[in-house]
Coordinates of C-alpha atoms and ligand atoms in Angstrom, one line a residue:
M1 CA -39.4 67.3 -9.8
K2 CA -40.7 64.0 -10.5
L3 CA -38.5 61.4 -11.9
P4 CA -40.1 59.1 -13.9
V5 CA -39.9 55.6 -13.0
S6 CA -37.1 54.1 -15.6
L7 CA -35.0 56.9 -14.8
F8 CA -35.5 56.5 -11.3
V9 CA -34.6 52.9 -11.2
F10 CA -31.9 53.4 -13.5
A11 CA -30.5 56.2 -11.5
L12 CA -30.5 54.0 -8.3
L13 CA -29.0 51.0 -10.3
F14 CA -26.0 53.8 -11.2
S15 CA -25.2 54.8 -7.8
F16 CA -25.5 51.2 -6.5
L17 CA -23.3 49.9 -9.1
S18 CA -21.1 53.1 -8.9
A19 CA -20.7 52.6 -4.4
T20 CA -20.1 48.8 -5.5
S21 CA -17.2 49.3 -7.5
A22 CA -15.8 51.7 -5.0
H23 CA -16.3 49.4 -2.6
T24 CA -14.7 46.3 -4.6
H25 CA -11.8 48.2 -5.8
E26 CA -10.7 49.4 -2.5
S27 CA -11.4 46.0 -0.9
F28 CA -9.2 44.8 -3.7
L29 CA -6.5 47.2 -2.7
R30 CA -6.6 46.6 1.1
C31 CA -6.2 42.6 0.1
L32 CA -3.1 43.4 -2.6
T33 CA -1.4 45.6 0.2
L34 CA -2.1 43.5 3.6
H35 CA -1.1 40.1 1.7
S36 CA 1.5 40.9 -0.6
R37 CA 4.4 39.4 0.4
N38 CA 6.7 42.1 -1.2
D39 CA 6.3 45.6 -0.6
S40 CA 7.5 47.0 -3.5
I41 CA 3.6 46.4 -4.6
S42 CA 2.7 49.4 -3.6
E43 CA 5.0 51.2 -6.2
V44 CA 3.2 49.2 -9.0
I45 CA -0.3 49.9 -8.2
Y46 CA -2.0 52.8 -10.1
T47 CA -5.5 53.9 -9.5
S48 CA -7.5 57.2 -11.3
S49 CA -6.1 59.2 -8.5
N50 CA -2.5 58.5 -9.4
S51 CA -0.6 61.1 -11.7
S52 CA 0.8 58.0 -13.8
Y53 CA -2.4 56.4 -14.3
S54 CA -3.4 57.8 -17.4
F55 CA 0.5 57.5 -18.9
V56 CA 0.5 53.9 -17.8
L57 CA -2.9 52.8 -19.1
E58 CA -2.4 54.9 -22.5
S59 CA 0.9 53.7 -23.1
S60 CA 0.2 50.0 -24.3
I61 CA -3.1 51.1 -26.3
R62 CA -2.6 50.3 -29.8
N63 CA -6.2 51.5 -31.1
P64 CA -7.5 54.8 -30.1
R65 CA -10.8 53.7 -30.7
F66 CA -10.9 51.8 -27.6
S67 CA -9.3 55.1 -25.4
T68 CA -12.5 57.3 -26.0
P69 CA -13.9 59.4 -22.7
S70 CA -16.4 56.7 -22.6
T71 CA -14.6 53.9 -22.9
P72 CA -14.6 52.2 -19.6
K73 CA -11.3 52.6 -17.8
P74 CA -10.1 49.9 -15.1
L75 CA -10.4 50.8 -11.3
V76 CA -7.1 49.9 -11.0
I77 CA -3.7 48.6 -13.1
V78 CA -1.1 46.4 -11.6
T79 CA 2.5 46.2 -13.5
P80 CA 4.1 43.5 -11.1
L81 CA 7.6 43.1 -10.8
V82 CA 8.0 39.2 -9.9
V83 CA 5.8 36.3 -10.1
S84 CA 4.5 36.2 -6.3
Q85 CA 2.7 39.5 -7.5
I86 CA 0.9 37.9 -10.2
Q87 CA -0.6 35.3 -7.8
E88 CA -1.8 37.8 -5.0
I89 CA -3.5 40.0 -7.8
L90 CA -5.5 37.0 -8.8
S91 CA -6.1 35.9 -5.4
C92 CA -7.3 39.2 -4.4
A93 CA -9.3 39.6 -7.6
Q94 CA -11.1 36.4 -7.0
K95 CA -11.7 37.6 -3.7
H96 CA -13.4 40.8 -4.2
G97 CA -15.2 40.1 -7.3
M98 CA -12.5 41.9 -9.5
Q99 CA -12.4 41.1 -13.2
V100 CA -8.8 40.8 -14.4
R101 CA -7.7 41.9 -18.1
V102 CA -4.6 40.7 -18.9
R103 CA -2.2 42.7 -21.2
S104 CA 1.5 42.1 -22.5
G105 CA 1.9 44.7 -25.8
G106 CA -1.8 45.8 -25.9
H107 CA -2.1 44.8 -29.5
D108 CA -5.5 43.3 -29.3
Y109 CA -7.4 44.3 -32.3
E110 CA -10.8 44.7 -29.8
G111 CA -8.7 46.1 -26.8
L112 CA -10.1 43.0 -25.0
S113 CA -6.6 43.5 -23.0
Y114 CA -7.7 47.2 -21.3
V115 CA -11.2 47.6 -21.9
S116 CA -14.4 45.6 -19.8
P117 CA -18.1 46.5 -19.0
V118 CA -17.6 45.0 -15.6
P119 CA -15.4 46.4 -12.9
F120 CA -12.0 45.2 -14.1
V121 CA -7.8 45.4 -12.8
I122 CA -5.5 45.8 -15.6
L123 CA -2.5 43.2 -14.8
D124 CA 0.0 44.6 -17.1
M125 CA 3.2 42.9 -17.6
I126 CA 5.2 45.0 -18.8
N127 CA 7.8 45.1 -16.2
L128 CA 7.9 41.2 -17.0
R129 CA 10.1 41.4 -20.3
N130 CA 13.3 39.5 -19.3
I131 CA 14.9 37.5 -22.4
S132 CA 17.9 34.9 -22.3
V133 CA 19.5 33.4 -25.3
D134 CA 21.2 30.0 -25.0
V135 CA 22.8 29.9 -29.0
E136 CA 24.7 26.7 -27.9
N137 CA 21.2 25.2 -27.5
S138 CA 19.2 27.2 -29.9
F139 CA 16.5 28.4 -27.5
A140 CA 15.6 31.1 -25.5
W141 CA 13.2 32.0 -22.7
V142 CA 11.0 35.2 -23.2
Q143 CA 8.4 36.9 -20.7
S144 CA 5.5 37.7 -22.2
G145 CA 5.7 41.2 -21.3
A146 CA 8.9 41.3 -23.8
T147 CA 8.1 42.8 -27.6
L148 CA 8.8 41.0 -30.6
G149 CA 11.4 43.9 -31.6
E150 CA 12.9 42.9 -27.9
L151 CA 13.3 39.5 -28.8
Y152 CA 14.6 39.7 -32.3
Y153 CA 17.4 42.5 -30.8
E154 CA 18.5 40.0 -28.2
I155 CA 18.9 37.1 -30.6
A156 CA 20.6 39.0 -33.3
E157 CA 22.9 40.8 -30.3
Q158 CA 24.1 36.9 -29.7
S159 CA 24.0 35.1 -33.1
K160 CA 23.7 36.1 -36.6
T161 CA 22.5 32.8 -38.1
L162 CA 19.9 32.2 -35.5
G163 CA 16.1 33.6 -35.8
F164 CA 12.7 33.3 -34.5
P165 CA 9.5 32.8 -36.4
A166 CA 6.8 35.3 -35.3
G167 CA 5.4 38.6 -36.3
V168 CA 6.6 41.8 -38.9
C169 CA 5.3 44.4 -36.2
P170 CA 8.3 44.6 -33.3
T171 CA 5.7 46.5 -30.7
V172 CA 3.5 43.4 -30.5
G173 CA 3.6 41.8 -27.2
A174 CA 4.9 37.8 -26.8
G175 CA 2.0 37.3 -23.9
G176 CA -0.9 37.8 -26.4
H177 CA 1.1 36.8 -30.0
F178 CA 2.2 33.4 -28.7
S179 CA -0.8 32.3 -27.4
G180 CA -2.8 32.9 -30.5
G181 CA -0.5 31.3 -33.1
G182 CA 2.1 34.5 -34.5
Y183 CA 3.1 34.2 -38.1
G184 CA 5.9 36.4 -39.8
T185 CA 8.0 36.6 -43.0
I186 CA 9.9 32.8 -42.1
F187 CA 6.4 31.1 -41.2
R188 CA 6.4 29.1 -44.7
K189 CA 9.4 27.8 -43.6
Y190 CA 9.3 26.9 -39.8
G191 CA 5.7 27.0 -38.4
L192 CA 4.2 29.7 -36.3
A193 CA 5.7 31.0 -33.1
A194 CA 3.3 28.6 -31.2
D195 CA 4.5 25.7 -33.3
N196 CA 8.0 26.6 -31.9
V197 CA 7.2 27.0 -28.0
I198 CA 8.7 24.2 -26.0
D199 CA 7.8 25.0 -22.5
A200 CA 6.2 27.8 -21.1
H201 CA 5.3 29.4 -17.6
L202 CA 1.7 29.9 -16.1
I203 CA -0.3 31.0 -13.1
D204 CA -3.4 29.2 -12.9
V205 CA -6.8 29.9 -11.4
K206 CA -5.6 28.9 -8.4
G207 CA -2.4 30.7 -8.2
R208 CA -0.4 28.0 -8.9
F209 CA 3.0 28.4 -10.8
L210 CA 3.2 25.6 -13.7
D211 CA 5.8 24.7 -16.4
R212 CA 5.1 22.0 -19.2
K213 CA 5.5 19.3 -17.0
S214 CA 3.4 20.4 -13.9
M215 CA 0.6 21.7 -16.2
G216 CA 0.4 18.7 -18.4
E217 CA -0.2 18.1 -22.2
D218 CA -3.5 19.2 -22.5
L219 CA -2.8 22.6 -21.1
F220 CA 0.2 23.2 -22.5
W221 CA -1.5 22.6 -25.8
A222 CA -4.6 25.0 -25.2
I223 CA -2.1 28.0 -24.7
R224 CA -0.1 27.5 -27.8
G225 CA -2.9 29.3 -30.6
G226 CA -5.7 29.0 -27.9
G227 CA -5.9 32.7 -27.7
G228 CA -4.5 34.6 -24.8
A229 CA -6.7 35.0 -21.4
S230 CA -8.3 32.1 -21.2
F231 CA -6.4 29.7 -19.2
G232 CA -4.1 31.7 -16.8
V233 CA -1.9 34.3 -16.9
I234 CA 1.4 32.9 -19.1
V235 CA 4.3 34.4 -17.4
A236 CA 7.3 33.1 -20.2
W237 CA 7.7 31.0 -22.8
K238 CA 10.5 28.6 -23.9
I239 CA 11.2 28.9 -27.3
K240 CA 13.2 26.9 -29.9
L241 CA 15.4 29.2 -32.3
V242 CA 15.9 28.4 -35.8
P243 CA 19.1 28.7 -38.3
V244 CA 18.8 31.5 -40.8
P245 CA 21.2 32.4 -43.5
S246 CA 23.8 35.0 -43.0
T247 CA 22.8 36.8 -46.3
V248 CA 18.5 36.9 -46.9
T249 CA 17.2 39.0 -49.6
V250 CA 14.1 41.2 -49.7
F251 CA 12.5 42.9 -52.4
T252 CA 9.1 44.7 -53.0
V253 CA 7.6 45.4 -56.5
N254 CA 4.7 47.9 -57.5
K255 CA 2.3 47.2 -59.7
N256 CA -0.8 48.9 -60.1
L257 CA -3.8 48.3 -62.4
E258 CA -2.1 50.3 -65.5
Q259 CA 0.7 48.0 -64.8
N260 CA -1.5 44.6 -65.3
A261 CA -1.9 44.3 -61.5
T262 CA -5.2 42.4 -61.6
K263 CA -3.3 39.7 -64.0
I264 CA -0.3 39.2 -62.1
L265 CA -2.3 39.1 -58.5
H266 CA -4.5 36.3 -60.1
R267 CA -1.1 34.3 -61.4
W268 CA 0.1 34.6 -58.0
Q269 CA -2.6 32.9 -56.5
Y270 CA -1.7 29.9 -58.5
V271 CA 2.3 29.8 -57.6
A272 CA 2.4 31.7 -53.9
D273 CA 1.4 28.6 -51.6
K274 CA 3.8 26.0 -54.0
F275 CA 7.0 28.2 -53.9
D276 CA 10.1 26.8 -52.1
K277 CA 9.2 27.0 -48.5
D278 CA 12.8 29.6 -48.1
L279 CA 10.2 32.2 -50.6
F280 CA 7.6 34.2 -49.0
I281 CA 5.8 37.1 -51.4
R282 CA 3.1 38.6 -49.5
V283 CA 1.0 41.4 -51.6
V284 CA -0.3 44.4 -50.0
L285 CA -2.8 46.3 -51.6
T286 CA -3.8 49.7 -51.3
G287 CA -5.7 52.7 -52.9
A288 CA -3.7 54.9 -55.1
N289 CA -3.8 58.0 -57.8
S290 CA -3.8 57.0 -61.0
S291 CA -1.0 58.2 -63.7
Q292 CA -4.2 59.7 -65.5
E293 CA -5.4 62.8 -63.9
G294 CA -8.7 62.8 -61.0
K295 CA -8.5 58.6 -61.6
K296 CA -8.0 56.2 -58.8
T297 CA -6.0 53.4 -59.2
V298 CA -5.1 50.1 -56.5
Q299 CA -1.5 49.2 -56.2
A300 CA -0.5 45.7 -55.6
A301 CA 3.0 45.6 -53.5
F302 CA 4.7 42.5 -53.8
N303 CA 6.7 42.1 -50.3
S304 CA 8.9 39.6 -50.2
L305 CA 11.7 37.7 -48.2
Y306 CA 13.8 34.9 -49.4
L307 CA 16.1 32.7 -47.3
G308 CA 19.5 33.0 -49.2
G309 CA 21.3 35.2 -51.7
K310 CA 20.1 36.9 -54.8
D311 CA 22.2 34.7 -57.1
K312 CA 19.5 31.9 -56.3
L313 CA 16.3 34.1 -56.0
L314 CA 16.2 35.3 -59.6
P315 CA 16.4 32.1 -61.4
L316 CA 13.7 30.7 -58.8
M317 CA 11.6 33.8 -59.7
Q318 CA 12.3 33.0 -63.4
E319 CA 11.2 30.0 -63.0
S320 CA 8.4 30.2 -60.9
F321 CA 6.8 33.7 -61.4
P322 CA 8.4 35.2 -64.4
E323 CA 5.1 37.4 -64.5
L324 CA 6.4 39.4 -61.8
G325 CA 9.3 40.7 -64.0
L326 CA 11.9 41.1 -60.9
V327 CA 15.5 42.1 -61.8
S328 CA 18.6 42.3 -59.6
E329 CA 17.8 45.8 -59.2
D330 CA 14.9 45.4 -57.3
C331 CA 16.7 43.1 -54.6
K332 CA 18.5 44.0 -51.6
E333 CA 21.1 41.6 -49.6
M334 CA 21.2 41.7 -46.1
S335 CA 20.9 40.1 -42.5
W336 CA 17.6 38.5 -41.6
I337 CA 17.9 40.9 -38.7
Q338 CA 17.8 44.1 -41.4
S339 CA 15.3 42.2 -42.8
I340 CA 13.0 42.5 -39.7
L341 CA 13.3 46.7 -40.1
Y342 CA 12.7 46.6 -43.4
F343 CA 9.5 44.3 -42.9
A344 CA 8.8 46.9 -40.0
G345 CA 9.2 49.8 -42.3
F346 CA 12.5 51.5 -41.0
P347 CA 14.6 53.1 -44.0
S348 CA 17.8 51.2 -44.5
G349 CA 20.8 52.0 -42.1
Q350 CA 18.5 52.3 -39.2
S351 CA 20.3 51.1 -35.8
L352 CA 18.9 48.1 -34.4
D353 CA 18.1 49.9 -31.4
V354 CA 14.9 51.3 -32.5
L355 CA 13.4 47.4 -32.1
L356 CA 13.6 48.2 -28.5
N357 CA 11.3 50.9 -28.6
R358 CA 7.8 50.3 -27.3
T359 CA 5.8 53.5 -28.6
L360 CA 3.8 53.5 -32.1
T361 CA 2.1 55.8 -33.7
V362 CA -1.5 55.1 -33.1
I363 CA -4.5 55.3 -35.4
S364 CA -7.8 53.7 -35.3
Y365 CA -8.8 50.8 -37.0
K366 CA -10.8 48.0 -37.7
A367 CA -9.6 44.6 -39.0
K368 CA -11.1 41.7 -40.4
S369 CA -9.7 38.0 -41.6
D370 CA -10.3 35.5 -44.3
Y371 CA -8.6 32.0 -45.4
V372 CA -8.6 31.6 -49.3
K373 CA -8.7 28.2 -50.7
N374 CA -9.7 28.6 -54.2
P375 CA -7.8 31.2 -56.4
I376 CA -10.5 34.6 -56.4
P377 CA -11.3 35.0 -60.4
E378 CA -10.4 38.2 -62.1
S379 CA -13.7 39.6 -61.9
G380 CA -13.7 38.8 -58.1
L381 CA -10.7 41.1 -57.7
E382 CA -12.4 43.9 -59.6
G383 CA -14.9 43.9 -57.1
I384 CA -12.3 44.3 -54.6
W385 CA -10.8 47.2 -56.8
Q386 CA -14.6 49.1 -56.5
R387 CA -14.9 48.9 -53.1
F388 CA -11.1 50.8 -53.0
Y389 CA -12.5 53.9 -54.6
E390 CA -14.6 54.5 -51.9
K391 CA -14.1 57.3 -49.8
E392 CA -13.9 55.1 -46.6
A393 CA -11.2 53.3 -48.1
E394 CA -8.4 56.3 -48.7
S395 CA -6.3 54.2 -45.5
A396 CA -7.5 51.1 -46.6
E397 CA -5.3 47.9 -47.0
L398 CA -5.7 44.1 -47.9
I399 CA -2.5 41.9 -47.1
L400 CA -2.6 38.6 -48.7
T401 CA -0.2 36.3 -46.7
P402 CA 0.8 33.1 -48.8
Y403 CA 0.5 29.6 -46.8
G404 CA 1.9 26.8 -47.8
G405 CA 5.2 25.0 -47.0
K406 CA 5.6 24.2 -43.2
M407 CA 2.3 24.9 -42.5
S408 CA 0.4 22.4 -44.7
E409 CA 2.7 19.7 -43.2
I410 CA 1.4 20.5 -39.5
S411 CA -1.8 19.0 -38.4
E412 CA -4.5 20.9 -37.8
S413 CA -5.0 19.6 -34.3
A414 CA -1.1 19.7 -33.2
I415 CA -2.4 22.8 -31.6
P416 CA -5.4 25.2 -31.2
F417 CA -4.2 26.9 -34.6
P418 CA -6.2 25.0 -37.3
H419 CA -5.6 26.7 -40.5
R420 CA -2.9 24.8 -42.1
A421 CA -3.3 22.4 -45.4
G422 CA -5.6 23.7 -48.1
N423 CA -5.3 27.5 -47.7
I424 CA -3.6 28.9 -50.1
Y425 CA -3.5 32.6 -48.3
K426 CA -5.0 34.4 -45.8
I427 CA -6.7 38.0 -46.0
Q428 CA -6.4 40.7 -43.7
Y429 CA -8.7 43.4 -43.9
L430 CA -7.8 46.8 -42.7
V431 CA -9.4 50.2 -42.3
Y432 CA -7.8 53.2 -40.4
W433 CA -9.2 56.6 -40.0
S434 CA -8.1 59.7 -37.9
E435 CA -11.2 61.6 -37.6
E436 CA -12.5 61.4 -34.2
G437 CA -16.2 60.7 -32.9
T438 CA -18.7 57.8 -33.6
A439 CA -19.8 59.0 -37.5
A440 CA -16.4 58.4 -38.6
T441 CA -16.2 55.1 -36.5
E442 CA -19.4 54.2 -37.8
S443 CA -18.7 54.9 -41.4
H444 CA -15.2 53.1 -41.7
V445 CA -16.8 49.8 -39.8
S446 CA -19.4 49.7 -41.8
W447 CA -17.7 50.0 -45.2
I448 CA -15.0 47.1 -43.9
R449 CA -18.3 45.2 -43.2
R450 CA -19.6 45.3 -46.6
L451 CA -16.3 44.4 -48.3
Y452 CA -16.4 41.4 -45.9
A453 CA -20.0 40.5 -47.1
Y454 CA -18.7 41.2 -50.6
M455 CA -16.2 38.2 -50.1
A456 CA -18.1 35.6 -48.7
P457 CA -18.0 33.5 -52.0
Y458 CA -14.5 34.1 -52.7
V459 CA -13.5 32.5 -49.1
S460 CA -13.5 29.8 -46.8
K461 CA -17.3 28.5 -45.6
S462 CA -18.9 26.1 -43.0
P463 CA -17.1 27.6 -41.3
R464 CA -15.6 30.8 -42.5
E465 CA -12.3 30.9 -40.8
A466 CA -11.1 33.5 -38.9
Y467 CA -7.2 34.1 -37.1
I468 CA -7.6 34.8 -33.5
N469 CA -4.6 36.9 -33.5
Y470 CA -7.0 39.4 -35.5
R471 CA -9.4 39.4 -33.1
D472 CA -13.2 40.1 -34.6
L473 CA -15.9 40.6 -32.3
D474 CA -18.6 40.8 -35.6
I475 CA -17.8 37.4 -35.7
G476 CA -19.6 36.7 -32.4
T477 CA -19.4 37.1 -28.8
N478 CA -19.9 35.6 -25.6
N479 CA -22.7 36.9 -23.5
E480 CA -21.8 38.7 -20.5
G481 CA -23.0 36.3 -17.8
N482 CA -23.5 32.4 -18.7
T483 CA -22.6 31.6 -22.5
S484 CA -23.5 28.0 -23.5
Y485 CA -21.2 26.0 -25.5
R486 CA -23.7 26.2 -28.5
Q487 CA -23.2 30.3 -28.6
A488 CA -19.7 30.0 -28.1
S489 CA -18.9 27.9 -31.1
I490 CA -20.5 30.5 -33.1
W491 CA -17.4 32.5 -33.1
G492 CA -15.1 29.5 -31.4
T493 CA -15.5 27.4 -34.7
K494 CA -14.5 30.1 -36.8
Y495 CA -11.1 30.4 -35.0
F496 CA -10.6 26.5 -34.1
K497 CA -12.8 24.3 -36.1
N498 CA -12.8 21.0 -34.6
N499 CA -10.0 22.0 -32.0
F500 CA -12.7 24.2 -30.1
K501 CA -14.4 21.2 -28.4
R502 CA -11.4 20.3 -27.3
L503 CA -10.5 23.6 -26.0
V504 CA -13.3 23.9 -24.0
H505 CA -12.6 20.5 -22.2
V506 CA -9.2 22.1 -21.4
K507 CA -11.1 25.1 -19.7
T508 CA -13.7 22.8 -17.9
V509 CA -10.7 21.3 -15.9
F510 CA -8.9 24.2 -15.5
D511 CA -10.9 27.3 -14.9
P512 CA -14.5 25.8 -14.3
T513 CA -15.6 28.8 -12.9
N514 CA -14.6 30.8 -15.9
F515 CA -12.7 33.7 -13.9
F516 CA -10.6 34.1 -16.4
R517 CA -12.7 36.0 -19.3
N518 CA -13.6 38.2 -22.0
E519 CA -15.9 38.8 -24.5
Q520 CA -14.6 35.6 -26.5
S521 CA -12.8 33.6 -24.3
I522 CA -13.2 29.9 -24.0
P523 CA -16.1 29.3 -21.7
P524 CA -16.3 26.0 -19.4
L525 CA -19.0 23.7 -20.1
S526 CA -22.4 24.3 -17.7
W527 CA -21.2 27.9 -17.5
Ligands
FDA1 P1 -2.5 42.2 -25.5 O1 -1.8 42.5 -24.4 O2 -3.6 43.0 -26.2 O3 -2.9 40.8 -25.6 C1 -3.7 39.8 -26.5 C2 -4.8 38.8 -25.8 O4 -3.8 38.3 -25.1 C3 -5.6 39.9 -25.0 O5 -6.8 38.8 -24.6 C4 -4.9 39.4 -23.6 O6 -5.7 39.5 -22.3 C5 -4.0 38.1 -23.7 N1 -3.0 38.3 -23.2 C6 -1.7 38.9 -23.0 N2 -1.0 38.8 -22.3 C7 -1.5 37.7 -22.0 C8 -0.6 36.4 -20.8 N3 0.2 36.8 -20.2 N4 -1.2 35.6 -20.1 C9 -2.4 35.4 -20.7 N5 -3.2 36.2 -21.9 C10 -2.5 37.1 -22.2 N6 -0.1 39.0 -35.3 C11 0.7 38.3 -36.2 O7 0.4 36.8 -36.1 N7 1.9 38.7 -37.4 C12 2.0 39.9 -37.1 O8 3.0 40.1 -38.0 C13 1.1 40.9 -36.6 N8 1.2 42.2 -37.0 C14 0.7 42.7 -35.8 C15 1.0 44.0 -35.8 C16 0.2 45.3 -35.3 C17 0.5 46.9 -35.5 C18 -1.2 44.5 -34.7 C19 -1.7 45.9 -33.7 C20 -0.9 43.4 -34.5 C21 -0.5 42.2 -35.2 N9 -0.6 41.1 -34.7 C22 0.1 40.4 -35.7 C23 -1.4 40.5 -34.2 C24 -1.2 39.9 -32.6 O9 -0.1 39.0 -33.0 C25 -2.2 40.2 -31.8 O10 -2.9 41.3 -31.6 C26 -1.3 39.5 -30.5 O11 -2.4 39.1 -29.5 C27 -1.0 40.7 -29.7 O12 -0.7 40.3 -28.4 P2 0.0 41.4 -27.6 O13 0.2 40.6 -26.3 O14 0.6 42.8 -28.2 O15 -1.5 42.0 -27.0

């Protein structure tokens, strides 16, 4: 049989690529075992011929959209036990042309920590998750492979009045989360996780083990909010713990459209960023069934944490947001660590041990983000409701997180995370689906893109800002080969505004050959 020329060229290229990647990965493995200073490395190397390979790969995949038979898989996964093994992985990967994807908690929204279009190895930090808390001096060292749940658990084991301002979901990894900012229920009082990092340990492209002093203030600045994966492998973070009262109060008040949700939400936009710093009220919007047979509605859940007792919260709410109609029965007093379980959705009375569980029920999703600087008029909100009535929105939600407080006091350039004063709130758009196949993916992704297009007049402009930890490849990507500053600025200025320039400068100094890269990593100049 005669093959058409194009097919013949493709077949040739394919067999060449497979042969090359097989060769690459074999020489990479030989290099690792030959140069390993530590015999145990063979115990933590997984290739597709290893029976645990799929388990190790999938155990930290949080978005099944990137775990299909056609998703490119790593040639090798290594789960280092000690720092020297990270140095060996980096050295052998550079010698043998393997790309490295670093994974801590695996929550990257676009799967960048475990998927790559070129032959790659996953450097999985799961075994490097030690946490040591110093209560007397209010700090902790956290290795990047630890989850937020593990961190909160360790803090609570040792103190009832210390906490840390990081994210809501306990399975998120410290590695990616702190390097992209990291916010949670007490960020209006204390800022982001990255604002509270005071030292770090990093392995750079040359394999050097650096701390804050030896890496210098430029690189230390870049890793606190500049996004993971561009500057090196962050092994551990030293964080400042913050005081929390022994009693906090939580509430969730639900209002649907028949209960005046549009007007109450409209009003929330005028007060949410101006509340006392101790008060955080976010809003979670979902579609729901109306009380009228066969009709749909939208539900707004006003979901709050107050750093204090309800005796103080109730008069505060009466004064600043009476429209919500909060009453004593809505409020639950508890410890700060119990509020972590409450926000993570665990039932009351649940043991703290659940924070140590790294497994998460996973479902495919696509997310996007926006910043709101002026209140959206009621007519604008009503347009959002219309989109909730579409069939793809069955499992969609919008999470509105209020800014203000400490977030407005920190300068835009203090760390790379630039979204500070002037923001009323951030919107996270999420759409989930359980159906398999590309048709379901396409229709849900298309729904969220339509909603995003609709929102353009109501949100930040020039640039339309986005949160790096809510990774979104729709807003721009690097080329697979060289990426110009100009091209990367398309997405870079949305995540980092003017800080993007400084990030590129730091990258050019510390990783000029662009070894640490992915679809949205900071490119060096002249790359
Ligand atoms: P993952 O391991 O996928 O890493 C993310 C990125 O960082 C990748 O590019 C990776 O290569 C890189 N990276 C990871 N470890 C590194 C290391 N040690 N050194 C260098 N680079 C490294 N955010 C938030 O601010 N507040 C919140 O409440 C939540 N809640 C939340 C819930 C759920 C269910 C999800 C899926 C996500 C969130 N997030 C969040 C977003 C979260 O902060 C973001 O996805 C983080 O980047 C996840 O960090 P992981 O280490 O888990 O991801």
